[in-house]
mmCIF file of C-alpha atoms in Angstrom:
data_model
loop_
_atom_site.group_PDB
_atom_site.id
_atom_site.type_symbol
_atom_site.label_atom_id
_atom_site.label_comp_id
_atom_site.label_asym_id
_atom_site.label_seq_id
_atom_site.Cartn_x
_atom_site.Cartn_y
_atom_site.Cartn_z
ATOM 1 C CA UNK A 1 -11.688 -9.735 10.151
ATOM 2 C CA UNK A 2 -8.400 -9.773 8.723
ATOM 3 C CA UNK A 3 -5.323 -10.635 10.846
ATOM 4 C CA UNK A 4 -3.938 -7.589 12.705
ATOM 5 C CA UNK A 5 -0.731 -7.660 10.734
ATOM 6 C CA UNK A 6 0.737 -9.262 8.014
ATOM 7 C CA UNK A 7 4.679 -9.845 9.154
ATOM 8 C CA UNK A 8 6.887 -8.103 11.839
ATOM 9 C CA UNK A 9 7.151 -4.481 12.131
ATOM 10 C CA UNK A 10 8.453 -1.997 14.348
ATOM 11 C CA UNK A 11 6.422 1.588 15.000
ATOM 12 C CA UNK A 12 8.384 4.062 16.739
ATOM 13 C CA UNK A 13 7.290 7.359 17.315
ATOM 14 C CA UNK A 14 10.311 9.369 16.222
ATOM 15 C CA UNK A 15 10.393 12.351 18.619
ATOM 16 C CA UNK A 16 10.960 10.014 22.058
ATOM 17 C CA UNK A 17 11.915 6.890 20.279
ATOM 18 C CA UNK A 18 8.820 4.965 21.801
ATOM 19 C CA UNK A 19 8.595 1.011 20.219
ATOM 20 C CA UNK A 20 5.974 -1.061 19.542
ATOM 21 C CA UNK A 21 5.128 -3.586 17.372
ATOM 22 C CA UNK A 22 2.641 -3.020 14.320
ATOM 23 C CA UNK A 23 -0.918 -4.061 15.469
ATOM 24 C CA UNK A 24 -2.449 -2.295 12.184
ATOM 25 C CA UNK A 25 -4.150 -4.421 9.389
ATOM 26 C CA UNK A 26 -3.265 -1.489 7.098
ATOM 27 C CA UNK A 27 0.002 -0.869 7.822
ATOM 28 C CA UNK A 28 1.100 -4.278 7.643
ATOM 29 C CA UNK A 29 -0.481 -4.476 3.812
ATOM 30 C CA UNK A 30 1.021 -1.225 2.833
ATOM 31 C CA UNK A 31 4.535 -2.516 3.971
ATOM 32 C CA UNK A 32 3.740 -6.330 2.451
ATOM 33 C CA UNK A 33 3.175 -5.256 -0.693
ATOM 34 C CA UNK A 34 5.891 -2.464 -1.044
ATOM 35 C CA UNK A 35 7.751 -4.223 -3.571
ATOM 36 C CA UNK A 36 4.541 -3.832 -5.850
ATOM 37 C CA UNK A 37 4.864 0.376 -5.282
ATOM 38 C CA UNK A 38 8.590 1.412 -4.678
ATOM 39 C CA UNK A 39 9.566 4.742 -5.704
ATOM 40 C CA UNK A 40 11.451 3.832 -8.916
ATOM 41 C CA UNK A 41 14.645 5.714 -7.593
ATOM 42 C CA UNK A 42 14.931 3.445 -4.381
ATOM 43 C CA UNK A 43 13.955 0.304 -7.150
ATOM 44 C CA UNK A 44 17.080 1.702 -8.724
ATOM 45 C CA UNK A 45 19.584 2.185 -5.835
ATOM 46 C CA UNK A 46 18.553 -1.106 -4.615
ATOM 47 C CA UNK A 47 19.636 -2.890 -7.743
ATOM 48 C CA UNK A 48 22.574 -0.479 -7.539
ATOM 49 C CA UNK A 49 23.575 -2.105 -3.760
ATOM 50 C CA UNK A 50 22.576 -5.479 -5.366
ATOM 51 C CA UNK A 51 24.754 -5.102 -7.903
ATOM 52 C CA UNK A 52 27.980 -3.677 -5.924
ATOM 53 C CA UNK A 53 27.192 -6.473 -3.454
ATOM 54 C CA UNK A 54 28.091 -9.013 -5.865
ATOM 55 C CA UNK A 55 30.951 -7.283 -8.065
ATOM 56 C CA UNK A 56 32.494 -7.592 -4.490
ATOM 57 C CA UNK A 57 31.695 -11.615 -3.803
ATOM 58 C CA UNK A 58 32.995 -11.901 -7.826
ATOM 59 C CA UNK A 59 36.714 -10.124 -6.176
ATOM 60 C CA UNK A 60 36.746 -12.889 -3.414
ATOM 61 C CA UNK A 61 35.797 -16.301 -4.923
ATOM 62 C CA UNK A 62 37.982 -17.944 -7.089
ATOM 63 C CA UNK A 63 38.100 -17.033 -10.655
ATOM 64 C CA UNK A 64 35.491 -19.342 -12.620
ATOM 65 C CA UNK A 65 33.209 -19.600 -9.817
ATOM 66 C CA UNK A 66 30.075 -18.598 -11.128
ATOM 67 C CA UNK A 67 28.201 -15.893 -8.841
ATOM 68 C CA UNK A 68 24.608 -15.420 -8.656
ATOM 69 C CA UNK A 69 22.953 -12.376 -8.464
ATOM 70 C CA UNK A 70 22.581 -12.375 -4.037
ATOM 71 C CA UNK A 71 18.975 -11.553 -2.891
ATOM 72 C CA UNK A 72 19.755 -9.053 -0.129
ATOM 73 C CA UNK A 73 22.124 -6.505 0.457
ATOM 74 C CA UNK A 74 22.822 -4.313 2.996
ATOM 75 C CA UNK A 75 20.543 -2.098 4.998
ATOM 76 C CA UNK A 76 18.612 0.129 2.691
ATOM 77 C CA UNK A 77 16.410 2.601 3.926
ATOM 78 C CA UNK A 78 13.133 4.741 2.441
ATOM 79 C CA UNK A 79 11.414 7.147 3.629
ATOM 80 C CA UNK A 80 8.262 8.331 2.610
ATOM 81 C CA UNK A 81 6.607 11.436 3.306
ATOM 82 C CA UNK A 82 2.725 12.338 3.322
ATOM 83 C CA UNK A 83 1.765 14.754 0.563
ATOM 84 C CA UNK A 84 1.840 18.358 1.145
ATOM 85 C CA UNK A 85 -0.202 18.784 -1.676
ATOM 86 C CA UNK A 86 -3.115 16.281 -1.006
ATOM 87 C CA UNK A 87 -5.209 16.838 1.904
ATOM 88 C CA UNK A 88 -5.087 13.198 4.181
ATOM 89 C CA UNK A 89 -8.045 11.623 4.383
ATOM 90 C CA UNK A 90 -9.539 13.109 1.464
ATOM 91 C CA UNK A 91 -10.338 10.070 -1.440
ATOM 92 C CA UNK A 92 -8.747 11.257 -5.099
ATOM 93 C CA UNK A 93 -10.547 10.218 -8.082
ATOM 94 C CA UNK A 94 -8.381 7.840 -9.620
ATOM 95 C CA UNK A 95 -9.013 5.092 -12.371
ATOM 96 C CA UNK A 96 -9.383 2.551 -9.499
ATOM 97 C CA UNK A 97 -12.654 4.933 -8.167
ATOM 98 C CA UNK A 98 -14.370 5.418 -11.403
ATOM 99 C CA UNK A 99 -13.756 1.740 -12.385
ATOM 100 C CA UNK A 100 -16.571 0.929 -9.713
ATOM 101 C CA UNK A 101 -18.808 2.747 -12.316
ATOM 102 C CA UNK A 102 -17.775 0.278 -15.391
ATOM 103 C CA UNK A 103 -18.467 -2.737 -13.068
ATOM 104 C CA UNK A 104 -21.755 -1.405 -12.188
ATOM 105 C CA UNK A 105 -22.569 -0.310 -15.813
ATOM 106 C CA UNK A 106 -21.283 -4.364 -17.064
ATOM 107 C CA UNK A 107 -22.729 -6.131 -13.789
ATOM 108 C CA UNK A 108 -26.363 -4.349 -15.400
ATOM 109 C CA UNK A 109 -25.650 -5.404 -18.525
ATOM 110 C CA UNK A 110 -25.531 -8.982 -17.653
ATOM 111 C CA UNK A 111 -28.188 -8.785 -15.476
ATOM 112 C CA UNK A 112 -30.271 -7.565 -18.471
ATOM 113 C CA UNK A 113 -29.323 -10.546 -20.552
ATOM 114 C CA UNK A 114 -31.930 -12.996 -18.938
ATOM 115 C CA UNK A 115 -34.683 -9.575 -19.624
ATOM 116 C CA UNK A 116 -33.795 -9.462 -23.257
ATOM 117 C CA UNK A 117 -33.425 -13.471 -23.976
ATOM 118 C CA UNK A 118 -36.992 -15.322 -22.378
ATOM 119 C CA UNK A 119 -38.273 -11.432 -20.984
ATOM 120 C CA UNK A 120 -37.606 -12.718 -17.045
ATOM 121 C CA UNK A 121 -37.095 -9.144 -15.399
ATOM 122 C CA UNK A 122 -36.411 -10.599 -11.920
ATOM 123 C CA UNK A 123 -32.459 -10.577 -12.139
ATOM 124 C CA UNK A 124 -32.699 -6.979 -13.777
ATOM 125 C CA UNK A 125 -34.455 -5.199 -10.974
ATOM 126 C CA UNK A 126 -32.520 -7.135 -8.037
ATOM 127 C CA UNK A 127 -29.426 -5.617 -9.571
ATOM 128 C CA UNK A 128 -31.059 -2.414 -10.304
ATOM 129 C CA UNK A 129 -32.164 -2.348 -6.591
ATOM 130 C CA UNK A 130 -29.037 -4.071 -5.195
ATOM 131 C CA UNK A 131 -26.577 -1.553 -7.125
ATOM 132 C CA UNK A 132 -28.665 1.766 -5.839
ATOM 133 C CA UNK A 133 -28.826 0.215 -2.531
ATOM 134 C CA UNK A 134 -24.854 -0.206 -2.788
ATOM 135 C CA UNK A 135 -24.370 3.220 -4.205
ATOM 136 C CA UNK A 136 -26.552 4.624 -1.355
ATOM 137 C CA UNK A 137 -24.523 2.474 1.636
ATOM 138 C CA UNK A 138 -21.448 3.830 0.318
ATOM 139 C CA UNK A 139 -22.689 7.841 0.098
ATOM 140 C CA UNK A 140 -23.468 7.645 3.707
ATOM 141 C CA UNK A 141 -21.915 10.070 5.640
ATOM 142 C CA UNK A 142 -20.432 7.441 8.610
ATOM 143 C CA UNK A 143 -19.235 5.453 5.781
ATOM 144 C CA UNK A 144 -17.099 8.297 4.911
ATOM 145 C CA UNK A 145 -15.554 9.041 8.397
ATOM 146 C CA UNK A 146 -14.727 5.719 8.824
ATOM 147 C CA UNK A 147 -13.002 4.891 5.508
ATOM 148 C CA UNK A 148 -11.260 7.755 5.403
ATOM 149 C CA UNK A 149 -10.362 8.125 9.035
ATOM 150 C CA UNK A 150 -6.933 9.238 9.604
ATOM 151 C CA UNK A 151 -4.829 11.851 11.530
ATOM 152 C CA UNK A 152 -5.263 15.420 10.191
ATOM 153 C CA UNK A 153 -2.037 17.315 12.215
ATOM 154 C CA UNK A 154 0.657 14.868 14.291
ATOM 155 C CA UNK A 155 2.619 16.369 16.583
ATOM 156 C CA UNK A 156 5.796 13.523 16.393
ATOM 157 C CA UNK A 157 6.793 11.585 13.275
ATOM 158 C CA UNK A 158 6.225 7.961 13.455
ATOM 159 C CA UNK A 159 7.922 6.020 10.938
ATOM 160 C CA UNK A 160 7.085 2.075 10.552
ATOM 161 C CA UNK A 161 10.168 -0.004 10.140
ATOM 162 C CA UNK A 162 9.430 -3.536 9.017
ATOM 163 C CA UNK A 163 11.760 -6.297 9.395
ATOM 164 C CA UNK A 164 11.591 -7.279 5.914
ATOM 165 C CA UNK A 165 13.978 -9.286 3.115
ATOM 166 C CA UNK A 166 15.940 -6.357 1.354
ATOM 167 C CA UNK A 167 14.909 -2.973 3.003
ATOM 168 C CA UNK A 168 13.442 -1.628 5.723
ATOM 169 C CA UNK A 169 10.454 1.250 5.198
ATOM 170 C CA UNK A 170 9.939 4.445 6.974
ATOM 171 C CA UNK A 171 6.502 5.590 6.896
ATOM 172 C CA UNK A 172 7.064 9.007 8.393
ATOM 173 C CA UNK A 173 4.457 11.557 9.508
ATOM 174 C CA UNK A 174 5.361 15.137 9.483
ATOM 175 C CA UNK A 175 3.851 18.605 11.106
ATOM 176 C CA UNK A 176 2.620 18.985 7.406
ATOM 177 C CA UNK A 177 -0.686 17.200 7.053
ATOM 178 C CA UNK A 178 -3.360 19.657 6.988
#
């Protein structure tokens, strides 16, 4: 089991301003990783704060001084809503879903190498019966409800703000989700 979180974070629940720290494996890699998925307009108003940060360390150091870019600024805040489109916890066919077809399809084709070199059909059907048997696992209807388990209607917002290097994150839930 992975560790319950990944760094320090805050939940509050926005409507009575209840705290608590993040206890949520999910959470904590959503908010690790933001870097990796920032909206390109907070990407850009970041660099913008960056920038402006160190225009105004160039104005108070001595001419010459060389000034590196800093790596934090001051307190920059996102906040993300759920879709209004999208229906939460429904999956989305994306290239990442279908790709588990082309592994399956080149995971066969290996497996048929040994088949079509010295005719040693083992390793083919183990696959065979190992991929169906994943395939199956996966179609389950449990499997479903508990990968895709999440809050339909929420009746306060509950942002997640992360004590992190350059920005803090608001996750916020809204009277939206379906």
């Amino acid at each position: 089991m992975p560790p319950a979180s990944e760094g320090p974070c805050l939940v509050i629940t926005a409507k009575n301003g209840y705290l608590r720290y993040n206890a949520s494996w999910v959470i904590g890699r959503i908010l690790r990783d933001y870097e990796s998925w920032m909206d390109p307009g907070v990407r850009m108003k970041l660099e913008e704060m960056l920038e402006q940060r160190r225009q105004y360390m160039r104005r108070n150091t001595r001419k010459g001084t060389p000034v590196p870019k800093p790596g934090q600024t001051g307190l920059c805040i996102s906040i993300y809503e759920p879709s209004k489109s999208k229906t939460a916890g429904e999956p989305s066919y994306d290239l990442i879903y279908w790709s588990g077809l082309a592994v399956a399809t080149v995971q066969l084709a290996v497996a048929a190498i040994p088949f079509a070199t010295s005719g040693d059909w083992s390793i083919l059907i183990i696959t065979v019966c190992g991929t169906i048997f994943a395939f199956i696992t996966g179609g389950l209807p449990q499997w479903k409800a508990e990968k895709w388990a999440c809050r339909r209607k929420s009746p306060n917002g509950m942002p997640a703000v992360p004590r992190c290097r350059r920005t803090r994150k608001f996750l916020a839930e809204d009277q939206h989700w379906n």
